[in-house]
Amino acid sequence: MLGRDKINKLITKEHKLLVVLCISVLLAIFVLKWTNEDDPIYKPLIQDMRLVDSVTIADVLDQEHIHYYADVKNHMLYVNREQSELARVSLAKIGIVIEYPEVTKHSDLNKAYDEFIKQKKLEEETGKIWQKPWFFKLVKLIMGALVIIVLILAVVRPALAAIINDEDGKEL
């Protein structure tokens, strides 16, 4: 009889440890998935679609596989923030330079591309760090790491210690 009681105690102790560890791993996986999800954040590319050839612009964006959507009510075109530079370069190749909110159409493609490069260098020099596309991903990753650390220190460690100490106390 005593052998079975010890086996039952060991099984329940192992089950408790397994349940705590499984819940902790599932929560950690959820946090990691949350930090790595990429919801597209759209940025205005053209403020007034009535001033440009929207069909040409849509064709260029489709050819480059750039995600965009048009707000017909407000006459605005939005592109994925991560692809906004590619969109601007692609449009500069066909002679449309976008200096938000203004759109300039150049007949000379070299002049259009030079204008775009000048704008790009100016943005890089004056851009704030929290406006960079990688900054929000870094913040989410740091927040996820902090949640996992707090989970380990505040939940898993005390739960495991309580389960182990509880079972050891009963055996004595």
Coordinates of N, CA, C and O in Angstrom, one line a residue:
M1 N 0.8 -1.2 0.0 CA 0.0 0.0 0.0 C 0.9 1.3 0.0 O 0.5 2.2 -0.7
L2 N 1.9 1.3 0.8 CA 2.8 2.5 0.8 C 3.4 2.7 -0.5 O 3.7 3.9 -0.9
G3 N 3.8 1.7 -1.3 CA 4.4 1.8 -2.6 C 3.4 2.6 -3.5 O 3.8 3.4 -4.3
R4 N 2.2 2.2 -3.5 CA 1.2 2.9 -4.3 C 1.0 4.3 -4.0 O 0.8 5.2 -4.8
D5 N 1.0 4.7 -2.7 CA 0.8 6.1 -2.3 C 2.0 6.9 -2.8 O 1.8 8.0 -3.2
K6 N 3.2 6.3 -2.7 CA 4.4 7.1 -3.2 C 4.3 7.3 -4.7 O 4.6 8.3 -5.2
I7 N 3.8 6.2 -5.4 CA 3.7 6.4 -6.9 C 2.6 7.4 -7.2 O 2.8 8.2 -8.1
N8 N 1.5 7.4 -6.5 CA 0.4 8.4 -6.7 C 0.9 9.8 -6.4 O 0.6 10.7 -7.1
K9 N 1.7 9.9 -5.3 CA 2.3 11.2 -5.0 C 3.2 11.7 -6.1 O 3.2 12.9 -6.5
L10 N 4.1 10.8 -6.6 CA 5.0 11.2 -7.7 C 4.3 11.5 -9.0 O 4.6 12.4 -9.7
I11 N 3.2 10.8 -9.3 CA 2.4 11.1 -10.5 C 1.8 12.4 -10.3 O 1.8 13.2 -11.3
T12 N 1.2 12.7 -9.2 CA 0.5 14.0 -9.1 C 1.5 15.1 -9.1 O 1.2 16.2 -9.6
K13 N 2.7 14.9 -8.5 CA 3.7 15.9 -8.5 C 4.2 16.2 -9.9 O 4.3 17.3 -10.3
E14 N 4.4 15.1 -10.7 CA 4.8 15.3 -12.1 C 3.7 15.9 -12.9 O 4.0 16.7 -13.8
H15 N 2.5 15.5 -12.6 CA 1.4 16.1 -13.4 C 1.3 17.6 -13.1 O 1.1 18.4 -14.0
K16 N 1.4 18.0 -11.9 CA 1.4 19.4 -11.5 C 2.5 20.2 -12.2 O 2.3 21.3 -12.8
L17 N 3.7 19.6 -12.2 CA 4.9 20.3 -12.8 C 4.6 20.4 -14.3 O 4.9 21.4 -14.9
L18 N 4.1 19.3 -14.9 CA 3.8 19.3 -16.3 C 2.8 20.4 -16.7 O 2.9 21.1 -17.7
V19 N 1.7 20.5 -15.9 CA 0.7 21.4 -16.2 C 1.2 22.9 -16.1 O 1.0 23.7 -17.0
V20 N 2.0 23.2 -15.1 CA 2.6 24.5 -14.9 C 3.5 24.8 -16.1 O 3.5 25.9 -16.7
L21 N 4.3 23.9 -16.4 CA 5.3 24.1 -17.5 C 4.5 24.3 -18.9 O 4.9 25.1 -19.7
C22 N 3.5 23.5 -19.1 CA 2.8 23.6 -20.4 C 2.1 24.9 -20.5 O 2.1 25.6 -21.5
I23 N 1.4 25.4 -19.4 CA 0.8 26.7 -19.4 C 1.8 27.8 -19.7 O 1.6 28.7 -20.4
S24 N 2.9 27.7 -19.0 CA 4.0 28.7 -19.2 C 4.5 28.7 -20.6 O 4.7 29.8 -21.2
V25 N 4.7 27.5 -21.2 CA 5.2 27.5 -22.6 C 4.2 28.0 -23.5 O 4.5 28.8 -24.5
L26 N 2.9 27.7 -23.3 CA 1.9 28.2 -24.2 C 1.8 29.8 -24.1 O 1.6 30.4 -25.1
L27 N 1.9 30.3 -22.9 CA 1.9 31.8 -22.8 C 3.1 32.4 -23.4 O 3.0 33.4 -24.1
A28 N 4.2 31.8 -23.3 CA 5.5 32.3 -23.9 C 5.3 32.3 -25.5 O 5.7 33.2 -26.1
I29 N 4.8 31.2 -26.0 CA 4.5 31.1 -27.4 C 3.6 32.2 -27.9 O 3.8 32.8 -28.9
F30 N 2.5 32.4 -27.1 CA 1.6 33.5 -27.5 C 2.3 34.8 -27.5 O 2.1 35.6 -28.5
V31 N 3.1 35.1 -26.5 CA 3.8 36.4 -26.5 C 4.7 36.5 -27.7 O 4.8 37.6 -28.3
L32 N 5.5 35.5 -28.0 CA 6.4 35.5 -29.1 C 5.7 35.7 -30.4 O 6.1 36.4 -31.3
K33 N 4.6 35.0 -30.6 CA 3.8 35.2 -31.8 C 3.2 36.6 -31.9 O 3.2 37.2 -33.0
W34 N 2.8 37.2 -30.8 CA 2.3 38.6 -30.8 C 3.4 39.5 -31.2 O 3.2 40.5 -31.9
T35 N 4.7 39.3 -30.7 CA 5.7 40.2 -31.0 C 6.2 40.1 -32.5 O 6.7 41.1 -33.0
N36 N 6.0 39.0 -33.1 CA 6.4 38.8 -34.5 C 5.3 39.0 -35.5 O 5.6 38.9 -36.7
E37 N 4.1 39.3 -35.1 CA 3.1 39.5 -36.1 C 3.3 40.8 -36.8 O 3.7 41.8 -36.3
D38 N 3.0 40.8 -38.1 CA 3.2 41.9 -39.0 C 1.9 42.4 -39.5 O 1.5 42.1 -40.6
D39 N 1.2 43.2 -38.8 CA 0.0 43.9 -39.3 C 0.5 45.1 -40.1 O 1.3 45.9 -39.6
P40 N 0.1 45.2 -41.3 CA 0.5 46.3 -42.2 C 0.0 47.6 -41.6 O -1.1 47.7 -41.3
I41 N 1.0 48.5 -41.6 CA 0.6 49.9 -41.2 C 0.7 50.7 -42.4 O 1.8 50.8 -43.1
Y42 N -0.4 51.4 -42.8 CA -0.4 52.1 -44.0 C -0.1 53.6 -43.8 O -0.4 54.2 -42.8
K43 N 0.6 54.1 -44.8 CA 1.0 55.5 -44.8 C 0.5 56.2 -46.0 O 0.5 55.6 -47.1
P44 N 0.1 57.4 -45.9 CA -0.4 58.1 -47.1 C 0.7 58.3 -48.1 O 1.8 58.7 -47.8
L45 N 0.4 58.0 -49.4 CA 1.3 58.2 -50.4 C 0.9 59.4 -51.3 O 1.8 60.3 -51.6
I46 N -0.3 59.5 -51.6 CA -0.8 60.6 -52.4 C -2.0 61.2 -51.7 O -3.0 60.5 -51.3
Q47 N -2.0 62.5 -51.5 CA -3.1 63.2 -50.7 C -4.3 63.4 -51.6 O -5.4 63.3 -51.1
D48 N -4.1 63.7 -52.8 CA -5.3 64.1 -53.7 C -5.1 63.3 -55.0 O -4.4 63.7 -55.9
M49 N -5.9 62.2 -55.1 CA -5.8 61.3 -56.3 C -6.4 62.0 -57.5 O -6.1 61.6 -58.6
R50 N -7.1 63.1 -57.3 CA -7.7 63.8 -58.5 C -6.6 64.5 -59.3 O -6.9 64.8 -60.5
L51 N -5.5 64.8 -58.7 CA -4.4 65.5 -59.4 C -3.5 64.7 -60.2 O -2.6 65.2 -60.9
V52 N -3.6 63.3 -60.1 CA -2.6 62.4 -60.8 C -3.4 61.4 -61.6 O -4.6 61.2 -61.5
D53 N -2.6 60.7 -62.4 CA -3.2 59.6 -63.2 C -3.2 58.4 -62.3 O -2.2 57.6 -62.2
S54 N -4.3 58.1 -61.6 CA -4.4 57.1 -60.6 C -4.3 55.7 -61.2 O -3.8 54.8 -60.6
V55 N -4.7 55.5 -62.4 CA -4.6 54.2 -63.1 C -3.2 53.8 -63.3 O -2.7 52.7 -63.0
T56 N -2.4 54.8 -63.7 CA -0.9 54.5 -64.0 C -0.3 54.2 -62.7 O 0.6 53.3 -62.6
I57 N -0.6 54.9 -61.6 CA 0.0 54.7 -60.3 C -0.4 53.3 -59.8 O 0.5 52.6 -59.3
A58 N -1.6 53.0 -59.9 CA -2.1 51.7 -59.5 C -1.4 50.5 -60.3 O -1.1 49.5 -59.7
D59 N -1.2 50.8 -61.5 CA -0.5 49.7 -62.4 C 0.9 49.5 -61.9 O 1.4 48.4 -61.8
V60 N 1.6 50.6 -61.6 CA 3.0 50.5 -61.1 C 3.0 49.8 -59.8 O 3.9 48.9 -59.6
L61 N 2.1 50.2 -58.9 CA 2.1 49.5 -57.6 C 1.8 48.0 -57.7 O 2.4 47.2 -57.0
D62 N 0.9 47.7 -58.6 CA 0.6 46.3 -58.8 C 1.7 45.5 -59.4 O 2.0 44.4 -59.0
Q63 N 2.4 46.1 -60.3 CA 3.6 45.4 -60.9 C 4.7 45.2 -59.9 O 5.4 44.2 -60.0
E64 N 4.9 46.1 -59.0 CA 5.9 45.9 -57.9 C 5.4 45.2 -56.7 O 6.2 45.0 -55.8
H65 N 4.2 44.7 -56.8 CA 3.6 43.9 -55.7 C 3.6 44.7 -54.4 O 4.0 44.2 -53.3
I66 N 3.2 46.0 -54.4 CA 3.1 46.8 -53.3 C 1.7 46.9 -52.8 O 0.8 47.1 -53.6
H67 N 1.5 46.6 -51.5 CA 0.2 46.6 -50.9 C -0.3 48.1 -50.7 O 0.4 48.9 -50.1
Y68 N -1.5 48.4 -51.2 CA -2.0 49.7 -51.1 C -3.5 49.6 -51.0 O -4.1 48.6 -51.3
Y69 N -4.1 50.7 -50.6 CA -5.6 50.9 -50.7 C -5.9 52.3 -51.0 O -5.2 53.2 -50.5
A70 N -7.0 52.5 -51.7 CA -7.4 53.9 -52.0 C -8.6 54.2 -51.2 O -9.6 53.5 -51.1
D71 N -8.5 55.4 -50.6 CA -9.7 56.0 -49.8 C -10.4 56.9 -50.8 O -10.0 58.0 -51.0
V72 N -11.4 56.3 -51.4 CA -12.1 57.0 -52.5 C -12.8 58.3 -52.0 O -12.9 59.3 -52.6
K73 N -13.4 58.2 -50.7 CA -14.1 59.3 -50.2 C -13.2 60.5 -50.0 O -13.6 61.7 -50.3
N74 N -12.0 60.3 -49.5 CA -11.0 61.4 -49.2 C -10.0 61.6 -50.3 O -9.1 62.5 -50.2
H75 N -10.1 60.8 -51.4 CA -9.2 60.9 -52.6 C -7.7 60.7 -52.2 O -6.9 61.4 -52.7
M76 N -7.5 59.8 -51.3 CA -6.1 59.5 -50.8 C -5.7 58.1 -51.2 O -6.6 57.2 -51.3
L77 N -4.4 57.9 -51.4 CA -3.9 56.6 -51.6 C -2.9 56.2 -50.5 O -2.0 57.0 -50.2
Y78 N -3.1 55.1 -49.9 CA -2.2 54.6 -48.8 C -1.4 53.4 -49.3 O -1.9 52.5 -50.0
V79 N -0.2 53.3 -48.8 CA 0.7 52.2 -49.1 C 1.2 51.6 -47.8 O 1.3 52.4 -46.8
N80 N 1.6 50.4 -47.8 CA 2.2 49.8 -46.6 C 3.5 50.5 -46.3 O 4.3 50.8 -47.1
R81 N 3.6 50.9 -45.0 CA 4.8 51.7 -44.6 C 6.1 51.1 -45.0 O 7.0 51.8 -45.4
E82 N 6.2 49.8 -44.8 CA 7.5 49.1 -45.2 C 7.8 49.2 -46.7 O 8.9 49.0 -47.1
Q83 N 6.8 49.4 -47.5 CA 7.0 49.4 -48.9 C 6.8 50.8 -49.5 O 6.9 51.0 -50.7
S84 N 6.7 51.8 -48.6 CA 6.5 53.2 -49.1 C 7.7 53.7 -49.9 O 7.6 54.4 -51.0
E85 N 8.9 53.3 -49.5 CA 10.1 53.8 -50.3 C 10.2 53.1 -51.6 O 10.5 53.7 -52.6
L86 N 9.8 51.8 -51.7 CA 9.8 51.1 -53.0 C 8.7 51.7 -53.9 O 9.0 51.9 -55.1
A87 N 7.6 52.1 -53.3 CA 6.6 52.8 -54.1 C 7.0 54.1 -54.6 O 6.8 54.4 -55.8
R88 N 7.7 54.9 -53.8 CA 8.2 56.2 -54.3 C 9.3 56.0 -55.4 O 9.3 56.8 -56.4
V89 N 10.2 55.0 -55.2 CA 11.2 54.8 -56.2 C 10.5 54.3 -57.5 O 10.9 54.8 -58.6
S90 N 9.6 53.4 -57.4 CA 8.9 52.9 -58.6 C 8.2 54.0 -59.3 O 8.2 54.0 -60.6
L91 N 7.5 54.9 -58.6 CA 6.8 56.0 -59.3 C 7.8 57.0 -59.8 O 7.6 57.6 -60.8
A92 N 9.0 57.2 -59.2 CA 10.0 58.1 -59.7 C 10.6 57.6 -61.0 O 10.9 58.3 -61.9
K93 N 10.6 56.2 -61.2 CA 11.0 55.7 -62.4 C 10.2 56.1 -63.6 O 10.7 56.1 -64.7
I94 N 8.9 56.3 -63.4 CA 8.0 56.7 -64.5 C 7.8 58.2 -64.5 O 7.0 58.7 -65.3
G95 N 8.5 58.9 -63.6 CA 8.5 60.4 -63.7 C 7.6 61.1 -62.7 O 7.4 62.3 -62.8
I96 N 7.1 60.3 -61.7 CA 6.2 60.9 -60.7 C 6.9 61.0 -59.4 O 7.3 59.9 -58.8
V97 N 7.3 62.2 -58.9 CA 8.0 62.3 -57.6 C 7.0 62.8 -56.6 O 6.3 63.8 -56.8
I98 N 7.0 62.1 -55.5 CA 6.0 62.4 -54.4 C 6.8 62.9 -53.2 O 7.6 62.2 -52.6
E99 N 6.5 64.2 -52.9 CA 7.0 64.8 -51.7 C 5.8 65.2 -50.9 O 5.2 66.2 -51.1
Y100 N 5.4 64.2 -50.0 CA 4.1 64.3 -49.4 C 3.9 65.7 -48.8 O 4.8 66.2 -48.1
P101 N 2.8 66.4 -49.0 CA 1.6 66.0 -49.8 C 1.6 66.4 -51.2 O 0.6 66.2 -51.9
E102 N 2.7 66.9 -51.7 CA 2.8 67.3 -53.1 C 3.2 66.2 -54.1 O 4.1 65.4 -53.7
V103 N 2.7 66.2 -55.3 CA 3.1 65.2 -56.3 C 3.6 66.1 -57.5 O 2.9 66.9 -58.0
T104 N 4.8 65.8 -58.0 CA 5.4 66.5 -59.1 C 5.6 65.5 -60.2 O 6.2 64.4 -60.0
K105 N 5.2 65.8 -61.4 CA 5.4 65.0 -62.6 C 6.5 65.6 -63.4 O 6.4 66.7 -63.8
H106 N 7.5 64.8 -63.6 CA 8.7 65.2 -64.4 C 8.7 64.4 -65.7 O 8.4 63.2 -65.8
S107 N 9.0 65.1 -66.8 CA 9.1 64.4 -68.1 C 10.5 63.8 -68.2 O 10.7 62.8 -68.9
D108 N 11.5 64.4 -67.5 CA 12.9 63.8 -67.5 C 13.0 62.9 -66.4 O 13.0 63.3 -65.2
L109 N 13.2 61.6 -66.7 CA 13.3 60.6 -65.6 C 14.5 60.7 -64.7 O 14.4 60.4 -63.6
N110 N 15.6 61.1 -65.3 CA 16.8 61.3 -64.5 C 16.6 62.4 -63.5 O 17.1 62.3 -62.3
K111 N 16.0 63.5 -63.9 CA 15.7 64.6 -63.0 C 14.7 64.1 -61.9 O 14.9 64.5 -60.7
A112 N 13.8 63.3 -62.2 CA 12.8 62.8 -61.2 C 13.5 61.9 -60.2 O 13.3 62.0 -59.0
Y113 N 14.4 61.1 -60.7 CA 15.1 60.2 -59.8 C 16.1 61.0 -58.9 O 16.2 60.7 -57.7
D114 N 16.8 62.0 -59.5 CA 17.7 62.8 -58.7 C 16.9 63.5 -57.6 O 17.4 63.7 -56.4
E115 N 15.7 64.0 -57.9 CA 14.9 64.7 -56.9 C 14.5 63.7 -55.8 O 14.5 64.1 -54.6
F116 N 14.1 62.5 -56.2 CA 13.8 61.5 -55.2 C 14.9 61.2 -54.2 O 14.8 61.1 -53.0
I117 N 16.1 61.1 -54.8 CA 17.3 60.7 -54.0 C 17.6 61.9 -53.0 O 18.0 61.7 -51.9
K118 N 17.4 63.1 -53.5 CA 17.6 64.3 -52.6 C 16.7 64.3 -51.5 O 17.0 64.5 -50.3
Q119 N 15.4 64.0 -51.7 CA 14.4 63.9 -50.7 C 14.7 62.8 -49.7 O 14.6 63.0 -48.5
K120 N 15.2 61.7 -50.2 CA 15.5 60.5 -49.3 C 16.6 60.8 -48.4 O 16.6 60.5 -47.2
K121 N 17.7 61.5 -48.9 CA 18.8 61.9 -48.0 C 18.4 62.9 -47.0 O 18.8 62.8 -45.8
L122 N 17.5 63.8 -47.3 CA 17.0 64.8 -46.4 C 16.2 64.1 -45.3 O 16.3 64.4 -44.1
E123 N 15.4 63.1 -45.6 CA 14.6 62.4 -44.6 C 15.5 61.6 -43.7 O 15.2 61.5 -42.5
E124 N 16.5 61.0 -44.2 CA 17.4 60.2 -43.4 C 18.2 61.0 -42.4 O 18.4 60.6 -41.2
E125 N 18.5 62.2 -42.8 CA 19.3 63.1 -41.9 C 18.4 63.7 -40.8 O 18.8 63.9 -39.7
T126 N 17.1 64.0 -41.1 CA 16.2 64.7 -40.1 C 15.2 63.7 -39.5 O 14.5 64.2 -38.7
G127 N 15.2 62.5 -39.8 CA 14.2 61.5 -39.3 C 14.4 61.2 -37.8 O 15.6 61.1 -37.3
K128 N 13.3 61.1 -37.1 CA 13.4 60.8 -35.7 C 13.4 59.3 -35.5 O 12.8 58.6 -36.3
I129 N 14.0 58.8 -34.4 CA 14.2 57.4 -34.3 C 12.9 56.7 -34.1 O 12.7 55.6 -34.6
W130 N 11.9 57.3 -33.4 CA 10.6 56.6 -33.2 C 9.7 56.6 -34.4 O 8.7 55.9 -34.5
Q131 N 10.2 57.2 -35.5 CA 9.4 57.2 -36.7 C 10.0 56.2 -37.7 O 9.5 56.0 -38.8
K132 N 11.1 55.5 -37.3 CA 11.7 54.5 -38.2 C 10.8 53.3 -38.2 O 10.2 52.9 -37.2
P133 N 10.7 52.5 -39.3 CA 9.8 51.3 -39.3 C 10.3 50.2 -38.4 O 9.4 49.5 -37.9
W134 N 11.5 50.1 -38.0 CA 12.0 49.0 -37.2 C 11.8 49.3 -35.7 O 11.8 48.4 -34.9
F135 N 11.5 50.6 -35.3 CA 11.4 51.0 -33.9 C 10.2 50.3 -33.2 O 10.4 49.7 -32.1
F136 N 9.0 50.2 -33.9 CA 7.9 49.6 -33.2 C 8.1 48.1 -33.1 O 7.7 47.5 -32.0
K137 N 8.7 47.5 -34.0 CA 9.0 46.0 -33.9 C 10.0 45.8 -32.7 O 9.8 44.8 -32.0
L138 N 10.9 46.6 -32.5 CA 11.9 46.5 -31.4 C 11.2 46.7 -30.1 O 11.4 45.9 -29.1
V139 N 10.3 47.7 -30.0 CA 9.5 47.9 -28.8 C 8.7 46.7 -28.4 O 8.6 46.2 -27.3
K140 N 8.0 46.1 -29.5 CA 7.2 44.9 -29.2 C 8.0 43.7 -28.8 O 7.6 43.0 -27.9
L141 N 9.2 43.6 -29.3 CA 10.1 42.5 -29.0 C 10.6 42.7 -27.5 O 10.6 41.7 -26.7
I142 N 10.9 43.9 -27.1 CA 11.4 44.1 -25.7 C 10.2 43.9 -24.8 O 10.4 43.3 -23.7
M143 N 9.0 44.3 -25.1 CA 7.8 44.1 -24.3 C 7.6 42.6 -24.1 O 7.3 42.1 -23.0
G144 N 7.7 41.9 -25.2 CA 7.5 40.4 -25.1 C 8.5 39.8 -24.2 O 8.2 38.9 -23.4
A145 N 9.8 40.2 -24.3 CA 10.8 39.6 -23.5 C 10.6 39.9 -22.0 O 10.7 39.1 -21.2
L146 N 10.1 41.1 -21.7 CA 9.8 41.5 -20.4 C 8.7 40.7 -19.8 O 8.7 40.2 -18.6
V147 N 7.6 40.4 -20.6 CA 6.5 39.6 -20.2 C 7.0 38.2 -19.9 O 6.6 37.6 -18.9
I148 N 7.8 37.6 -20.7 CA 8.3 36.3 -20.5 C 9.2 36.2 -19.2 O 9.0 35.3 -18.4
I149 N 10.0 37.2 -19.0 CA 10.8 37.2 -17.8 C 10.0 37.4 -16.6 O 10.2 36.7 -15.6
V150 N 9.0 38.2 -16.6 CA 8.1 38.4 -15.4 C 7.3 37.1 -15.2 O 7.1 36.7 -14.1
L151 N 6.9 36.4 -16.3 CA 6.2 35.2 -16.2 C 7.1 34.1 -15.5 O 6.6 33.4 -14.6
I152 N 8.3 34.1 -15.9 CA 9.2 33.1 -15.3 C 9.5 33.4 -13.8 O 9.4 32.5 -12.9
L153 N 9.8 34.6 -13.5 CA 10.1 35.0 -12.1 C 8.9 35.1 -11.2 O 9.0 34.7 -10.0
A154 N 7.8 35.5 -11.7 CA 6.6 35.7 -10.8 C 5.6 34.6 -10.8 O 4.9 34.4 -9.8
V155 N 5.6 33.7 -11.8 CA 4.6 32.7 -11.8 C 5.2 31.3 -11.8 O 4.9 30.5 -10.9
V156 N 6.1 31.0 -12.8 CA 6.6 29.7 -12.9 C 7.5 29.3 -11.7 O 7.3 28.2 -11.1
R157 N 8.4 30.1 -11.4 CA 9.4 29.8 -10.3 C 8.6 29.6 -9.0 O 8.9 28.5 -8.3
P158 N 7.8 30.5 -8.5 CA 7.1 30.2 -7.3 C 6.1 29.0 -7.3 O 6.0 28.3 -6.4
A159 N 5.5 28.8 -8.5 CA 4.6 27.6 -8.6 C 5.4 26.3 -8.5 O 5.0 25.4 -7.8
L160 N 6.5 26.3 -9.2 CA 7.3 25.1 -9.2 C 7.9 24.9 -7.7 O 7.9 23.7 -7.2
A161 N 8.3 25.9 -7.1 CA 8.8 25.8 -5.7 C 7.7 25.3 -4.8 O 8.0 24.5 -3.9
A162 N 6.5 25.9 -4.9 CA 5.4 25.5 -4.1 C 5.1 24.0 -4.3 O 4.8 23.3 -3.3
I163 N 5.0 23.6 -5.5 CA 4.7 22.2 -5.8 C 5.8 21.3 -5.3 O 5.5 20.3 -4.6
I164 N 7.0 21.6 -5.5 CA 8.1 20.7 -5.0 C 8.2 20.7 -3.5 O 8.3 19.7 -2.9
N165 N 8.1 21.9 -2.9 CA 8.1 22.0 -1.4 C 6.9 21.3 -0.8 O 7.0 20.7 0.3
D166 N 5.8 21.5 -1.4 CA 4.5 20.8 -0.9 C 4.7 19.3 -0.9 O 4.3 18.7 0.1
E167 N 5.1 18.8 -2.0 CA 5.3 17.3 -2.1 C 6.4 16.8 -1.2 O 6.3 15.8 -0.5
D168 N 7.5 17.6 -1.0 CA 8.6 17.2 -0.1 C 8.1 17.2 1.3 O 8.6 16.4 2.1
G169 N 7.3 18.2 1.7 CA 6.8 18.3 3.0 C 5.9 17.2 3.4 O 5.9 16.7 4.6
K170 N 5.1 16.7 2.5 CA 4.2 15.6 2.8 C 5.0 14.3 2.9 O 4.6 13.4 3.7
E171 N 6.1 14.1 2.2 CA 6.9 12.9 2.3 C 7.6 12.8 3.7 O 7.9 11.7 4.2
L172 N 8.0 13.9 4.3 CA 8.7 13.9 5.5 C 7.7 13.5 6.6 O 7.6 12.8 7.4

